[in-house]
PDB file of C-alpha atoms in Angstrom:
ATOM      1  CA  MET A 131       6.560  -6.691   8.605  1.00 46.00           C
ATOM      2  CA  GLU A 132       8.297  -7.990   5.350  1.00 48.00           C
ATOM      3  CA  LYS A 133       8.770  -6.742   2.295  1.00 48.00           C
ATOM      4  CA  THR A 134       6.910  -8.187  -0.011  1.00 46.00           C
ATOM      5  CA  ASN A 135       9.049  -8.286  -3.257  1.00 47.00           C
ATOM      6  CA  CYS A 136       6.316  -7.514  -5.795  1.00 48.00           C
ATOM      7  CA  ILE A 137       7.135  -8.140  -9.418  1.00 46.00           C
ATOM      8  CA  ALA A 138       6.392  -5.040 -12.029  1.00 46.00           C
ATOM      9  CA  PRO A 139       6.447  -6.114 -15.274  1.00 51.00           C
ATOM     10  CA  ILE A 140       4.976  -3.545 -16.590  1.00 54.00           C
ATOM     11  CA  GLY A 141       6.617  -0.412 -16.192  1.00 60.00           C
ATOM     12  CA  ALA A 142       6.130   0.639 -12.526  1.00 73.00           C
ATOM     13  CA  ASN A 143       9.845   0.908 -10.349  1.00 87.00           C
ATOM     14  CA  PRO A 144       9.333  -0.804  -7.423  1.00 89.00           C
ATOM     15  CA  ASP A 145      11.807   0.857  -5.994  1.00 91.00           C
ATOM     16  CA  PHE A 146       9.581   3.989  -6.131  1.00 92.00           C
ATOM     17  CA  ARG A 147       6.012   2.023  -5.645  1.00 93.00           C
ATOM     18  CA  ASP A 148       7.986   1.095  -2.297  1.00 94.00           C
ATOM     19  CA  LEU A 149       8.522   4.431  -0.945  1.00 95.00           C
ATOM     20  CA  ILE A 150       4.610   5.392  -1.248  1.00 95.00           C
ATOM     21  CA  TYR A 151       3.750   2.263  -0.668  1.00 95.00           C
ATOM     22  CA  ASP A 152       6.625   3.029   2.653  1.00 96.00           C
ATOM     23  CA  LEU A 153       4.460   6.571   3.502  1.00 96.00           C
ATOM     24  CA  MET A 154       0.830   5.612   3.074  1.00 96.00           C
ATOM     25  CA  ASN A 155       1.888   3.074   6.077  1.00 96.00           C
ATOM     26  CA  GLY A 156       4.430   5.388   8.540  1.00 96.00           C
ATOM     27  CA  PHE A 157       6.599   2.889   7.728  1.00 96.00           C
ATOM     28  CA  ILE A 158       9.188   6.987   6.892  1.00 96.00           C
ATOM     29  CA  ASP A 159       9.499   8.580   9.755  1.00 96.00           C
ATOM     30  CA  LEU A 160       9.584  12.153   8.198  1.00 96.00           C
ATOM     31  CA  ASP A 161      11.543  14.358  10.664  1.00 95.00           C
ATOM     32  CA  GLU A 162      14.663  11.587  10.131  1.00 96.00           C
ATOM     33  CA  GLU A 163      14.490  10.517   6.846  1.00 93.00           C
ATOM     34  CA  PRO A 164      13.173  13.920   4.487  1.00 94.00           C
ATOM     35  CA  VAL A 165      11.086  12.997   1.179  1.00 94.00           C
ATOM     36  CA  PRO A 166       9.945  14.891  -1.182  1.00 95.00           C
ATOM     37  CA  GLU A 167       6.809  12.587  -1.853  1.00 95.00           C
ATOM     38  CA  SER A 168       5.518  12.859   1.545  1.00 96.00           C
ATOM     39  CA  GLN A 169       4.316  16.648   0.926  1.00 95.00           C
ATOM     40  CA  TYR A 170       1.632  14.658  -1.695  1.00 95.00           C
ATOM     41  CA  VAL A 171       1.258  11.140  -0.112  1.00 96.00           C
ATOM     42  CA  ALA A 172      -0.642  11.007   3.475  1.00 95.00           C
ATOM     43  CA  ASP A 173       0.139   8.671   6.348  1.00 96.00           C
ATOM     44  CA  GLU A 174      -2.854   6.389   6.368  1.00 96.00           C
ATOM     45  CA  TYR A 175      -2.027   4.857   9.613  1.00 96.00           C
ATOM     46  CA  ALA A 176      -2.097   8.970  10.616  1.00 96.00           C
ATOM     47  CA  GLN A 177      -4.243   9.437  14.020  1.00 96.00           C
ATOM     48  CA  GLY A 178      -7.773  10.312  13.274  1.00 96.00           C
ATOM     49  CA  LYS A 179      -6.827   8.573   9.333  1.00 97.00           C
ATOM     50  CA  LYS A 180      -9.665   5.203   9.507  1.00 97.00           C
ATOM     51  CA  CYS A 181      -6.806   2.990   8.896  1.00 96.00           C
ATOM     52  CA  GLU A 182      -5.290   4.043  12.231  1.00 96.00           C
ATOM     53  CA  ARG A 183      -9.247   3.369  13.563  1.00 97.00           C
ATOM     54  CA  LEU A 184      -9.602  -0.470  12.139  1.00 96.00           C
ATOM     55  CA  TYR A 185      -5.999  -0.979  12.991  1.00 94.00           C
ATOM     56  CA  ASP A 186      -6.788  -0.218  16.312  1.00 96.00           C
ATOM     57  CA  GLU A 187      -9.974  -2.556  16.171  1.00 96.00           C
ATOM     58  CA  VAL A 188      -7.830  -5.204  14.793  1.00 93.00           C
ATOM     59  CA  TYR A 189      -5.264  -4.977  17.465  1.00 92.00           C
ATOM     60  CA  ASN A 190      -7.969  -4.805  20.510  1.00 94.00           C
ATOM     61  CA  THR A 191      -9.431  -7.568  18.378  1.00 93.00           C
ATOM     62  CA  LYS A 192      -6.370  -9.321  18.968  1.00 91.00           C
ATOM     63  CA  LEU A 193      -6.306  -8.910  22.651  1.00 91.00           C
ATOM     64  CA  HIS A 194      -9.168  -9.888  23.019  1.00 92.00           C
ATOM     65  CA  LEU A 195      -8.692 -13.032  21.062  1.00 91.00           C
ATOM     66  CA  PHE A 196      -5.486 -13.623  23.756  1.00 89.00           C
ATOM     67  CA  THR A 197      -7.709 -13.195  26.946  1.00 91.00           C
ATOM     68  CA  ARG A 198     -10.710 -16.047  25.672  1.00 92.00           C
ATOM     69  CA  LEU A 199      -7.429 -18.060  25.010  1.00 88.00           C
ATOM     70  CA  ARG A 200      -5.814 -17.520  28.089  1.00 91.00           C
ATOM     71  CA  SER A 201      -2.479 -16.623  26.856  1.00 88.00           C
ATOM     72  CA  ASP A 202      -0.763 -13.433  26.110  1.00 86.00           C
ATOM     73  CA  ASP A 203       0.320 -14.140  22.644  1.00 86.00           C
ATOM     74  CA  ASP A 204      -0.294 -16.647  20.047  1.00 87.00           C
ATOM     75  CA  ASP A 205       1.733 -18.055  16.940  1.00 91.00           C
ATOM     76  CA  GLU A 206      -1.007 -19.190  15.094  1.00 90.00           C
ATOM     77  CA  LEU A 207      -3.419 -15.479  15.441  1.00 88.00           C
ATOM     78  CA  GLU A 208       0.638 -13.328  14.980  1.00 90.00           C
ATOM     79  CA  ARG A 209       0.217 -15.799  11.602  1.00 94.00           C
ATOM     80  CA  LEU A 210      -3.243 -14.358  10.524  1.00 91.00           C
ATOM     81  CA  VAL A 211      -2.574 -11.032  11.319  1.00 90.00           C
ATOM     82  CA  ASP A 212       0.934 -10.889   9.163  1.00 93.00           C
ATOM     83  CA  ARG A 213      -0.353 -12.965   6.874  1.00 96.00           C
ATOM     84  CA  LEU A 214      -2.894 -10.542   5.733  1.00 94.00           C
ATOM     85  CA  CYS A 215      -1.286  -7.639   6.224  1.00 93.00           C
ATOM     86  CA  GLU A 216       1.539  -9.334   3.448  1.00 96.00           C
ATOM     87  CA  ILE A 217      -1.717  -9.399   1.812  1.00 97.00           C
ATOM     88  CA  GLU A 218      -2.061  -6.382   1.886  1.00 95.00           C
ATOM     89  CA  GLY A 219       0.772  -4.982   0.445  1.00 95.00           C
ATOM     90  CA  ILE A 220       0.544  -7.286  -2.354  1.00 94.00           C
ATOM     91  CA  ILE A 221      -2.149  -6.029  -3.907  1.00 95.00           C
ATOM     92  CA  SER A 222      -1.686  -2.494  -2.639  1.00 95.00           C
ATOM     93  CA  ARG A 223       1.625  -2.708  -4.827  1.00 93.00           C
ATOM     94  CA  LYS A 224      -0.633  -4.876  -7.690  1.00 92.00           C
ATOM     95  CA  MET A 225      -3.108  -2.022  -7.510  1.00 93.00           C
ATOM     96  CA  PHE A 226      -0.351   1.145  -7.969  1.00 93.00           C
ATOM     97  CA  ASP A 227       1.794  -0.555 -10.700  1.00 91.00           C
ATOM     98  CA  TYR A 228      -2.285  -1.415 -13.093  1.00 92.00           C
ATOM     99  CA  GLY A 229      -2.229   2.525 -11.833  1.00 91.00           C
ATOM    100  CA  TRP A 230       0.983   3.789 -13.520  1.00 91.00           C
ATOM    101  CA  PHE A 231       0.343   0.911 -16.265  1.00 90.00           C
ATOM    102  CA  PHE A 232      -2.898   2.596 -17.353  1.00 92.00           C
ATOM    103  CA  ALA A 233      -1.721   5.565 -16.365  1.00 91.00           C
ATOM    104  CA  LYS A 234       0.893   5.488 -19.450  1.00 89.00           C
ATOM    105  CA  ARG A 235      -1.528   3.862 -22.082  1.00 90.00           C
ATOM    106  CA  ASP A 236      -4.154   6.996 -21.579  1.00 91.00           C
ATOM    107  CA  MET A 237      -1.489   9.441 -22.205  1.00 88.00           C
ATOM    108  CA  ALA A 238       0.409   7.498 -25.096  1.00 86.00           C
ATOM    109  CA  GLU A 239      -3.692   7.109 -25.923  1.00 86.00           C
ATOM    110  CA  LYS A 240      -4.115  10.798 -26.226  1.00 85.00           C
ATOM    111  CA  GLU A 241      -0.409  11.781 -27.155  1.00 81.00           C
ATOM    112  CA  VAL A 242      -1.679   9.537 -30.244  1.00 81.00           C
ATOM    113  CA  GLN A 243      -4.319  11.692 -30.567  1.00 81.00           C
ATOM    114  CA  GLU A 244      -3.119  14.516 -30.232  1.00 81.00           C
ATOM    115  CA  MET A 245      -0.637  13.822 -33.377  1.00 81.00           C
ATOM    116  CA  LEU A 246      -3.019  12.466 -35.915  1.00 75.00           C
ATOM    117  CA  PRO A 247      -4.784  14.866 -38.318  1.00 78.00           C
ATOM    118  CA  PRO A 248      -8.200  16.753 -37.458  1.00 76.00           C
ATOM    119  CA  SER A 249      -9.910  14.835 -39.924  1.00 72.00           C
ATOM    120  CA  ALA A 250      -8.494  11.704 -37.887  1.00 67.00           C
ATOM    121  CA  ASN A 251     -10.198  11.725 -34.908  1.00 59.00           C
ATOM    122  CA  LYS A 252     -13.963  12.072 -36.369  1.00 58.00           C
TER     123      LYS A 252
END
């Protein structure tokens, strides 16, 4: 699947965001390309994970539709699956950006509160 270029206007590093996305989707072969972040980020498509089971269901449904269409392949069905994956990528990256934004905002608010004299926090 082609990477979607989501703009990160609120400060998240797009390369870091894409690394996390790639780790979560199992796009990185950690034996060939180990990255420290993999100790914190799970491959959500690993065997037994919910995404793996759901993807298998989507794939099997697609094969069933090919059978109903009496075809080994169908461009429209492939495009449908590809567009849904593209939407998932956009939403995932945007969610990362929003999480980054709100975490930074909350940290900044906490730092401001810590700098205020005790009487100002009442």
